[in-house]
Amino acid sequence: MRVHHVDLVHVPIALREPLRTSQGSHADRVATLVKVTTTDGVVGWGENVAPEGVLYVDESSTQSVASMHHLCEQLRHRDIDVEEMFADSWWSSAGHYFAKHAFESALWDAQARSLGVSVSSLLGGTRSEVMPGVVVGMQDSPDDVARTALRHVAEGYTRVKVKVSPGVDLQILKAVREAIGNNVVLQADANGSYSMDDVETLSQFARFSVQFIEQPFAANDLAGHAELARRIDTPVCLDESVITFANLRDAIDMGACSVVNIKPSRVGGLIDAVRMVNYCEQHGIDAWVGGMLETGIGRASCLALASLPGFTLTPDLSASNRYFERDITEPFGLNHGAIAVPTGPGIGVEPSDWVFAAQSVTKESLF
Ligand code: MG
């Protein structure tokens, strides 16, 4: 496959309600869509989901889009096999994982469309639907969080993840567990806000049957996570700590986690994510697909990934109406608690006409 054109489409899109975490608040974002056109005239779509500001890992949307202007040169005049596009070896420079993922996911879409198959089947997916979970951000009181969680359970979600931080944790877990009952899976995500001083508090999470505590400590503290995992009953899940395959291998070797959140954007692409989930499967580690407030374009490729059998826990891939009044694609809906994995060619969806007509949308050609 050879790339003839690469275009970016920047689409401002507001969230229905801000998502608050221990690191800040997200109220809206600019979805940067990537359109690749191959020399055979096949079009593929991807999405750069780096967040505004540096509220997650060290790559903001502004930096990431700037990186795309440089990285795109490596797509020119080159025979491309998407199965070889590993973030740390295919590209000539390290880092820029959200940017690399945006290009790579568009190329997976183009590759699958050129073959007339879905990205899911091309990746080895076996599920036709996934049972997604919902994330409830921080709110003004534990009761507010519990009410929101209960509303989502009534919509059909069977797993709720709440955001926690020191001092804003046990009351939330208690209120939510009481509201949703014992049949709904409850998870907690700290986004790295705790330290070893908080082990006593974290040990109490088990009282509320929390399935795992996600990223309790700072991203680079694998040894701390390993010690915590030995000292508490609640399983430890890593998110921000696992950027590269080497991070994953080291974390598992050290006993720093028994669960991993695999976001294709954070790890630099779908093929890296596939390699990671296969490694987790071989080592008895639970894995699931995380989300980054993707629009329908990014969500579709995440759903294709989540259809792989190695993912053992529910993904963070809620229906479109959880996030947006109007999604960029046909909306993804919840049907008896499940979201269908697209079966059409490629990622199975495309940007809707309104995206190209909206005055707030800007377009640029990279080459
Ligand atoms: Mg997380």
GROMACS .gro file of C-alpha atoms and ligand atoms in nm:
model
  368
    1MET     CA    1   0.000   0.000   0.000
    2ARG     CA    2   0.124   0.350  -0.086
    3VAL     CA    3  -0.014   0.678   0.044
    4HIS     CA    4  -0.100   0.948  -0.209
    5HIS     CA    5  -0.261   1.215   0.012
    6VAL     CA    6  -0.296   1.288   0.382
    7ASP     CA    7  -0.550   1.543   0.504
    8LEU     CA    8  -0.648   1.657   0.852
    9VAL     CA    9  -0.998   1.766   0.951
   10HIS     CA   10  -1.026   1.948   1.284
   11VAL     CA   11  -1.374   1.918   1.437
   12PRO     CA   12  -1.454   2.107   1.762
   13ILE     CA   13  -1.697   1.896   1.961
   14ALA     CA   14  -1.847   1.962   2.304
   15LEU     CA   15  -1.899   1.690   2.563
   16ARG     CA   16  -2.251   1.659   2.702
   17GLU     CA   17  -2.100   1.699   3.048
   18PRO     CA   18  -1.741   1.766   3.156
   19LEU     CA   19  -1.533   1.466   3.263
   20ARG     CA   20  -1.345   1.549   3.585
   21THR     CA   21  -1.050   1.339   3.702
   22SER     CA   22  -0.777   1.386   3.963
   23GLN     CA   23  -0.572   1.557   3.687
   24GLY     CA   24  -0.824   1.811   3.559
   25SER     CA   25  -1.147   1.854   3.367
   26HIS     CA   26  -1.236   1.791   3.002
   27ALA     CA   27  -1.539   1.987   2.875
   28ASP     CA   28  -1.480   1.972   2.502
   29ARG     CA   29  -1.216   1.872   2.256
   30VAL     CA   30  -1.111   1.919   1.897
   31ALA     CA   31  -1.129   1.587   1.719
   32THR     CA   32  -0.849   1.578   1.465
   33LEU     CA   33  -0.948   1.332   1.196
   34VAL     CA   34  -0.691   1.191   0.954
   35LYS     CA   35  -0.790   1.102   0.602
   36VAL     CA   36  -0.539   0.896   0.407
   37THR     CA   37  -0.590   0.831   0.039
   38THR     CA   38  -0.387   0.553  -0.118
   39THR     CA   39  -0.244   0.553  -0.468
   40ASP     CA   40  -0.528   0.311  -0.554
   41GLY     CA   41  -0.782   0.573  -0.444
   42VAL     CA   42  -0.886   0.394  -0.125
   43VAL     CA   43  -0.968   0.626   0.168
   44GLY     CA   44  -0.904   0.545   0.535
   45TRP     CA   45  -1.000   0.743   0.843
   46GLY     CA   46  -0.825   0.775   1.179
   47GLU     CA   47  -0.844   1.007   1.478
   48ASN     CA   48  -0.587   1.178   1.695
   49VAL     CA   49  -0.730   1.159   2.048
   50ALA     CA   50  -0.452   1.335   2.242
   51PRO     CA   51  -0.624   1.547   2.509
   52GLU     CA   52  -0.616   1.925   2.534
   53GLY     CA   53  -0.334   2.028   2.767
   54VAL     CA   54  -0.116   1.770   2.939
   55LEU     CA   55  -0.378   1.608   3.161
   56TYR     CA   56  -0.292   1.247   3.088
   57VAL     CA   57   0.043   1.136   2.948
   58ASP     CA   58   0.304   1.371   2.809
   59GLU     CA   59   0.147   1.449   2.469
   60SER     CA   60  -0.110   1.728   2.434
   61SER     CA   61  -0.332   1.764   2.128
   62THR     CA   62  -0.140   2.075   2.015
   63GLN     CA   63   0.196   1.897   2.038
   64SER     CA   64   0.055   1.586   1.879
   65VAL     CA   65  -0.091   1.762   1.575
   66ALA     CA   66   0.242   1.944   1.529
   67SER     CA   67   0.414   1.602   1.539
   68MET     CA   68   0.184   1.481   1.263
   69HIS     CA   69   0.314   1.752   1.030
   70HIS     CA   70   0.665   1.604   1.068
   71LEU     CA   71   0.580   1.234   1.089
   72CYS     CA   72   0.368   1.240   0.773
   73GLU     CA   73   0.684   1.270   0.563
   74GLN     CA   74   0.764   0.909   0.661
   75LEU     CA   75   0.448   0.794   0.484
   76ARG     CA   76   0.555   0.933   0.147
   77HIS     CA   77   0.693   0.718  -0.134
   78ARG     CA   78   0.703   0.408   0.084
   79ASP     CA   79   0.549   0.062   0.050
   80ILE     CA   80   0.350   0.023   0.373
   81ASP     CA   81   0.250  -0.299   0.545
   82VAL     CA   82   0.036  -0.196   0.843
   83GLU     CA   83   0.124  -0.513   1.032
   84GLU     CA   84   0.482  -0.384   1.057
   85MET     CA   85   0.398  -0.033   1.182
   86PHE     CA   86   0.521  -0.077   1.539
   87ALA     CA   87   0.550   0.260   1.712
   88ASP     CA   88   0.909   0.210   1.827
   89SER     CA   89   1.062   0.048   1.520
   90TRP     CA   90   0.874   0.143   1.203
   91TRP     CA   91   0.893   0.517   1.264
   92SER     CA   92   1.236   0.680   1.267
   93SER     CA   93   1.181   0.868   1.595
   94ALA     CA   94   1.063   0.759   1.940
   95GLY     CA   95   0.755   0.898   2.114
   96HIS     CA   96   0.462   1.084   1.949
   97TYR     CA   97   0.239   0.785   2.014
   98PHE     CA   98  -0.099   0.955   1.972
   99ALA     CA   99   0.016   1.100   1.640
  100LYS     CA  100   0.150   0.765   1.517
  101HIS     CA  101  -0.171   0.591   1.622
  102ALA     CA  102  -0.379   0.845   1.427
  103PHE     CA  103  -0.195   0.766   1.102
  104GLU     CA  104  -0.168   0.393   1.167
  105SER     CA  105  -0.537   0.349   1.247
  106ALA     CA  106  -0.630   0.534   0.925
  107LEU     CA  107  -0.402   0.298   0.733
  108TRP     CA  108  -0.566  -0.008   0.895
  109ASP     CA  109  -0.899   0.130   0.778
  110ALA     CA  110  -0.766   0.179   0.424
  111GLN     CA  111  -0.603  -0.165   0.421
  112ALA     CA  112  -0.922  -0.338   0.537
  113ARG     CA  113  -1.138  -0.141   0.289
  114SER     CA  114  -0.906  -0.234   0.004
  115LEU     CA  115  -0.957  -0.601   0.096
  116GLY     CA  116  -1.333  -0.557   0.152
  117VAL     CA  117  -1.312  -0.681   0.512
  118SER     CA  118  -1.352  -0.525   0.858
  119VAL     CA  119  -1.061  -0.406   1.069
  120SER     CA  120  -1.192  -0.640   1.338
  121SER     CA  121  -1.149  -0.947   1.118
  122LEU     CA  122  -0.813  -0.824   0.990
  123LEU     CA  123  -0.687  -0.795   1.350
  124GLY     CA  124  -0.815  -1.142   1.440
  125GLY     CA  125  -1.128  -1.031   1.626
  126THR     CA  126  -1.387  -1.293   1.715
  127ARG     CA  127  -1.658  -1.097   1.901
  128SER     CA  128  -1.955  -0.945   1.720
  129GLU     CA  129  -2.038  -0.722   2.017
  130VAL     CA  130  -1.879  -0.603   2.339
  131MET     CA  131  -2.034  -0.525   2.677
  132PRO     CA  132  -1.892  -0.179   2.751
  133GLY     CA  133  -1.848  -0.008   3.081
  134VAL     CA  134  -1.914   0.355   3.168
  135VAL     CA  135  -1.683   0.604   3.338
  136VAL     CA  136  -1.827   0.847   3.592
  137GLY     CA  137  -1.605   1.148   3.657
  138MET     CA  138  -1.568   1.338   3.981
  139GLN     CA  139  -1.868   1.543   4.091
  140ASP     CA  140  -1.958   1.775   4.378
  141SER     CA  141  -2.056   1.499   4.621
  142PRO     CA  142  -2.045   1.118   4.653
  143ASP     CA  143  -2.425   1.114   4.621
  144ASP     CA  144  -2.401   1.297   4.286
  145VAL     CA  145  -2.157   1.032   4.162
  146ALA     CA  146  -2.387   0.756   4.287
  147ARG     CA  147  -2.692   0.910   4.115
  148THR     CA  148  -2.505   0.938   3.785
  149ALA     CA  149  -2.379   0.580   3.817
  150LEU     CA  150  -2.730   0.456   3.882
  151ARG     CA  151  -2.862   0.643   3.577
  152HIS     CA  152  -2.604   0.470   3.356
  153VAL     CA  153  -2.688   0.130   3.506
  154ALA     CA  154  -3.052   0.197   3.418
  155GLU     CA  155  -2.936   0.263   3.059
  156GLY     CA  156  -2.792  -0.088   3.050
  157TYR     CA  157  -2.429  -0.059   3.156
  158THR     CA  158  -2.311  -0.353   3.364
  159ARG     CA  159  -1.983  -0.200   3.477
  160VAL     CA  160  -1.914   0.139   3.634
  161LYS     CA  161  -1.573   0.298   3.679
  162VAL     CA  162  -1.539   0.594   3.915
  163LYS     CA  163  -1.257   0.843   3.937
  164VAL     CA  164  -1.091   0.868   4.280
  165SER     CA  165  -0.810   1.062   4.449
  166PRO     CA  166  -0.683   1.092   4.808
  167GLY     CA  167  -0.968   1.207   5.032
  168VAL     CA  168  -1.223   1.160   4.752
  169ASP     CA  169  -1.248   0.786   4.747
  170LEU     CA  170  -1.403   0.568   5.019
  171GLN     CA  171  -1.720   0.778   5.047
  172ILE     CA  172  -1.766   0.760   4.669
  173LEU     CA  173  -1.709   0.384   4.660
  174LYS     CA  174  -1.953   0.334   4.948
  175ALA     CA  175  -2.224   0.555   4.793
  176VAL     CA  176  -2.188   0.401   4.447
  177ARG     CA  177  -2.177   0.043   4.570
  178GLU     CA  178  -2.491   0.100   4.776
  179ALA     CA  179  -2.667   0.262   4.478
  180ILE     CA  180  -2.580   0.006   4.210
  181GLY     CA  181  -2.594  -0.308   4.425
  182ASN     CA  182  -2.363  -0.606   4.410
  183ASN     CA  183  -2.440  -0.728   4.058
  184VAL     CA  184  -2.274  -0.437   3.880
  185VAL     CA  185  -1.896  -0.440   3.846
  186LEU     CA  186  -1.730  -0.143   4.016
  187GLN     CA  187  -1.380  -0.018   3.931
  188ALA     CA  188  -1.176   0.280   4.054
  189ASP     CA  189  -0.930   0.493   3.854
  190ALA     CA  190  -0.686   0.721   4.039
  191ASN     CA  191  -0.488   0.858   3.742
  192GLY     CA  192  -0.169   0.835   3.949
  193SER     CA  193  -0.283   1.049   4.241
  194TYR     CA  194  -0.184   0.828   4.539
  195SER     CA  195   0.148   0.747   4.704
  196MET     CA  196   0.278   0.478   4.937
  197ASP     CA  197   0.145   0.689   5.228
  198ASP     CA  198  -0.205   0.589   5.116
  199VAL     CA  199  -0.169   0.211   5.138
  200GLU     CA  200  -0.404   0.189   5.436
  201THR     CA  201  -0.680   0.374   5.247
  202LEU     CA  202  -0.623   0.171   4.932
  203SER     CA  203  -0.642  -0.152   5.131
  204GLN     CA  204  -0.999  -0.058   5.225
  205PHE     CA  205  -1.115  -0.054   4.861
  206ALA     CA  206  -1.168  -0.430   4.894
  207ARG     CA  207  -1.462  -0.361   5.131
  208PHE     CA  208  -1.657  -0.238   4.830
  209SER     CA  209  -1.566  -0.530   4.603
  210VAL     CA  210  -1.375  -0.306   4.364
  211GLN     CA  211  -1.265  -0.514   4.066
  212PHE     CA  212  -0.935  -0.325   4.041
  213ILE     CA  213  -0.768   0.003   4.130
  214GLU     CA  214  -0.635   0.162   3.811
  215GLN     CA  215  -0.307   0.354   3.810
  216PRO     CA  216  -0.289   0.435   4.182
  217PHE     CA  217   0.070   0.568   4.173
  218ALA     CA  218   0.273   0.782   3.933
  219ALA     CA  219   0.333   0.638   3.588
  220ASN     CA  220   0.706   0.573   3.636
  221ASP     CA  221   0.672   0.399   3.973
  222LEU     CA  222   0.657   0.031   3.875
  223ALA     CA  223   0.838  -0.077   4.194
  224GLY     CA  224   0.580   0.108   4.404
  225HIS     CA  225   0.296  -0.061   4.220
  226ALA     CA  226   0.462  -0.399   4.272
  227GLU     CA  227   0.485  -0.337   4.647
  228LEU     CA  228   0.126  -0.215   4.660
  229ALA     CA  229   0.006  -0.522   4.469
  230ARG     CA  230   0.166  -0.739   4.738
  231ARG     CA  231   0.007  -0.541   5.023
  232ILE     CA  232  -0.358  -0.501   4.919
  233ASP     CA  233  -0.628  -0.746   4.816
  234THR     CA  234  -0.767  -0.532   4.531
  235PRO     CA  235  -0.595  -0.610   4.197
  236VAL     CA  236  -0.376  -0.333   4.054
  237CYS     CA  237  -0.440  -0.219   3.693
  238LEU     CA  238  -0.191  -0.007   3.499
  239ASP     CA  239  -0.281   0.258   3.241
  240GLU     CA  240  -0.040   0.555   3.217
  241SER     CA  241   0.259   0.333   3.316
  242VAL     CA  242   0.234   0.125   3.000
  243ILE     CA  243   0.334   0.323   2.692
  244THR     CA  244   0.577   0.080   2.528
  245PHE     CA  245   0.595  -0.296   2.504
  246ALA     CA  246   0.905  -0.282   2.727
  247ASN     CA  247   0.697  -0.104   2.994
  248LEU     CA  248   0.444  -0.386   2.980
  249ARG     CA  249   0.706  -0.660   2.997
  250ASP     CA  250   0.882  -0.491   3.293
  251ALA     CA  251   0.552  -0.432   3.479
  252ILE     CA  252   0.454  -0.797   3.447
  253ASP     CA  253   0.805  -0.920   3.536
  254MET     CA  254   0.799  -0.708   3.852
  255GLY     CA  255   0.449  -0.809   3.957
  256ALA     CA  256   0.335  -0.445   3.930
  257CYS     CA  257  -0.007  -0.533   3.791
  258SER     CA  258  -0.250  -0.815   3.725
  259VAL     CA  259  -0.466  -0.606   3.490
  260VAL     CA  260  -0.371  -0.373   3.202
  261ASN     CA  261  -0.573  -0.102   3.031
  262ILE     CA  262  -0.463  -0.102   2.666
  263LYS     CA  263  -0.544   0.216   2.473
  264PRO     CA  264  -0.421   0.196   2.116
  265SER     CA  265  -0.363   0.573   2.111
  266ARG     CA  266  -0.144   0.568   2.423
  267VAL     CA  267   0.071   0.281   2.296
  268GLY     CA  268   0.117   0.416   1.943
  269GLY     CA  269  -0.117   0.203   1.737
  270LEU     CA  270  -0.336  -0.100   1.688
  271ILE     CA  271  -0.052  -0.339   1.606
  272ASP     CA  272   0.129  -0.248   1.929
  273ALA     CA  273  -0.199  -0.300   2.117
  274VAL     CA  274  -0.242  -0.643   1.958
  275ARG     CA  275   0.113  -0.740   2.055
  276MET     CA  276   0.042  -0.626   2.412
  277VAL     CA  277  -0.286  -0.814   2.452
  278ASN     CA  278  -0.125  -1.129   2.315
  279TYR     CA  279   0.155  -1.093   2.573
  280CYS     CA  280  -0.101  -1.038   2.851
  281GLU     CA  281  -0.286  -1.352   2.741
  282GLN     CA  282   0.035  -1.557   2.749
  283HIS     CA  283   0.110  -1.436   3.103
  284GLY     CA  284  -0.236  -1.467   3.255
  285ILE     CA  285  -0.285  -1.091   3.285
  286ASP     CA  286  -0.635  -0.946   3.238
  287ALA     CA  287  -0.660  -0.678   2.970
  288TRP     CA  288  -0.925  -0.440   2.844
  289VAL     CA  289  -0.951  -0.154   2.594
  290GLY     CA  290  -0.951   0.194   2.745
  291GLY     CA  291  -1.104   0.504   2.591
  292MET     CA  292  -0.993   0.865   2.533
  293LEU     CA  293  -1.326   1.041   2.460
  294GLU     CA  294  -1.306   0.915   2.102
  295THR     CA  295  -1.564   1.023   1.848
  296GLY     CA  296  -1.720   0.753   1.630
  297ILE     CA  297  -1.405   0.729   1.415
  298GLY     CA  298  -1.172   0.647   1.702
  299ARG     CA  299  -1.440   0.445   1.881
  300ALA     CA  300  -1.491   0.221   1.577
  301SER     CA  301  -1.127   0.117   1.564
  302CYS     CA  302  -1.122   0.066   1.943
  303LEU     CA  303  -1.427  -0.161   1.906
  304ALA     CA  304  -1.245  -0.359   1.635
  305LEU     CA  305  -0.957  -0.404   1.877
  306ALA     CA  306  -1.186  -0.497   2.167
  307SER     CA  307  -1.328  -0.780   1.955
  308LEU     CA  308  -1.004  -0.975   2.005
  309PRO     CA  309  -1.046  -1.273   2.238
  310GLY     CA  310  -0.746  -1.183   2.456
  311PHE     CA  311  -0.937  -0.892   2.611
  312THR     CA  312  -1.090  -1.040   2.923
  313LEU     CA  313  -1.259  -0.740   3.087
  314THR     CA  314  -1.515  -0.481   2.975
  315PRO     CA  315  -1.384  -0.189   2.766
  316ASP     CA  316  -1.433   0.185   2.832
  317LEU     CA  317  -1.621   0.230   2.504
  318SER     CA  318  -1.960   0.372   2.590
  319ALA     CA  319  -2.236   0.460   2.345
  320SER     CA  320  -2.200   0.790   2.154
  321ASN     CA  321  -2.472   0.959   2.361
  322ARG     CA  322  -2.267   0.911   2.678
  323TYR     CA  323  -2.029   1.176   2.544
  324PHE     CA  324  -2.178   1.379   2.259
  325GLU     CA  325  -2.508   1.536   2.155
  326ARG     CA  326  -2.413   1.455   1.799
  327ASP     CA  327  -2.132   1.218   1.709
  328ILE     CA  328  -1.911   1.264   1.404
  329THR     CA  329  -2.033   0.933   1.259
  330GLU     CA  330  -2.358   0.743   1.279
  331PRO     CA  331  -2.397   0.705   1.657
  332PHE     CA  332  -2.302   0.389   1.841
  333GLY     CA  333  -2.594   0.277   2.056
  334LEU     CA  334  -2.636   0.040   2.346
  335ASN     CA  335  -2.856  -0.264   2.284
  336HIS     CA  336  -2.928  -0.473   2.595
  337GLY     CA  337  -2.599  -0.351   2.740
  338ALA     CA  338  -2.394  -0.432   2.428
  339ILE     CA  339  -2.237  -0.231   2.146
  340ALA     CA  340  -2.203  -0.403   1.810
  341VAL     CA  341  -1.858  -0.429   1.657
  342PRO     CA  342  -1.883  -0.276   1.307
  343THR     CA  343  -1.881  -0.542   1.035
  344GLY     CA  344  -1.864  -0.321   0.726
  345PRO     CA  345  -1.541  -0.275   0.533
  346GLY     CA  346  -1.264  -0.103   0.731
  347ILE     CA  347  -1.381   0.051   1.057
  348GLY     CA  348  -1.736   0.036   0.918
  349VAL     CA  349  -1.818   0.406   0.966
  350GLU     CA  350  -1.728   0.740   0.805
  351PRO     CA  351  -1.768   1.105   0.907
  352SER     CA  352  -2.125   1.229   0.856
  353ASP     CA  353  -2.206   1.500   0.600
  354TRP     CA  354  -2.258   1.765   0.869
  355VAL     CA  355  -1.889   1.748   0.958
  356PHE     CA  356  -1.788   1.879   0.615
  357ALA     CA  357  -2.058   2.148   0.614
  358ALA     CA  358  -1.994   2.289   0.962
  359GLN     CA  359  -1.833   2.633   0.969
  360SER     CA  360  -1.633   2.552   1.281
  361VAL     CA  361  -1.454   2.267   1.102
  362THR     CA  362  -1.114   2.339   0.949
  363LYS     CA  363  -0.924   2.130   0.697
  364GLU     CA  364  -0.561   2.114   0.598
  365SER     CA  365  -0.359   1.902   0.360
  366LEU     CA  366  -0.035   1.747   0.486
  367PHE     CA  367   0.061   1.629   0.136
  368MG      MG  368  -0.717   0.539   3.341
   0.00000   0.00000   0.00000
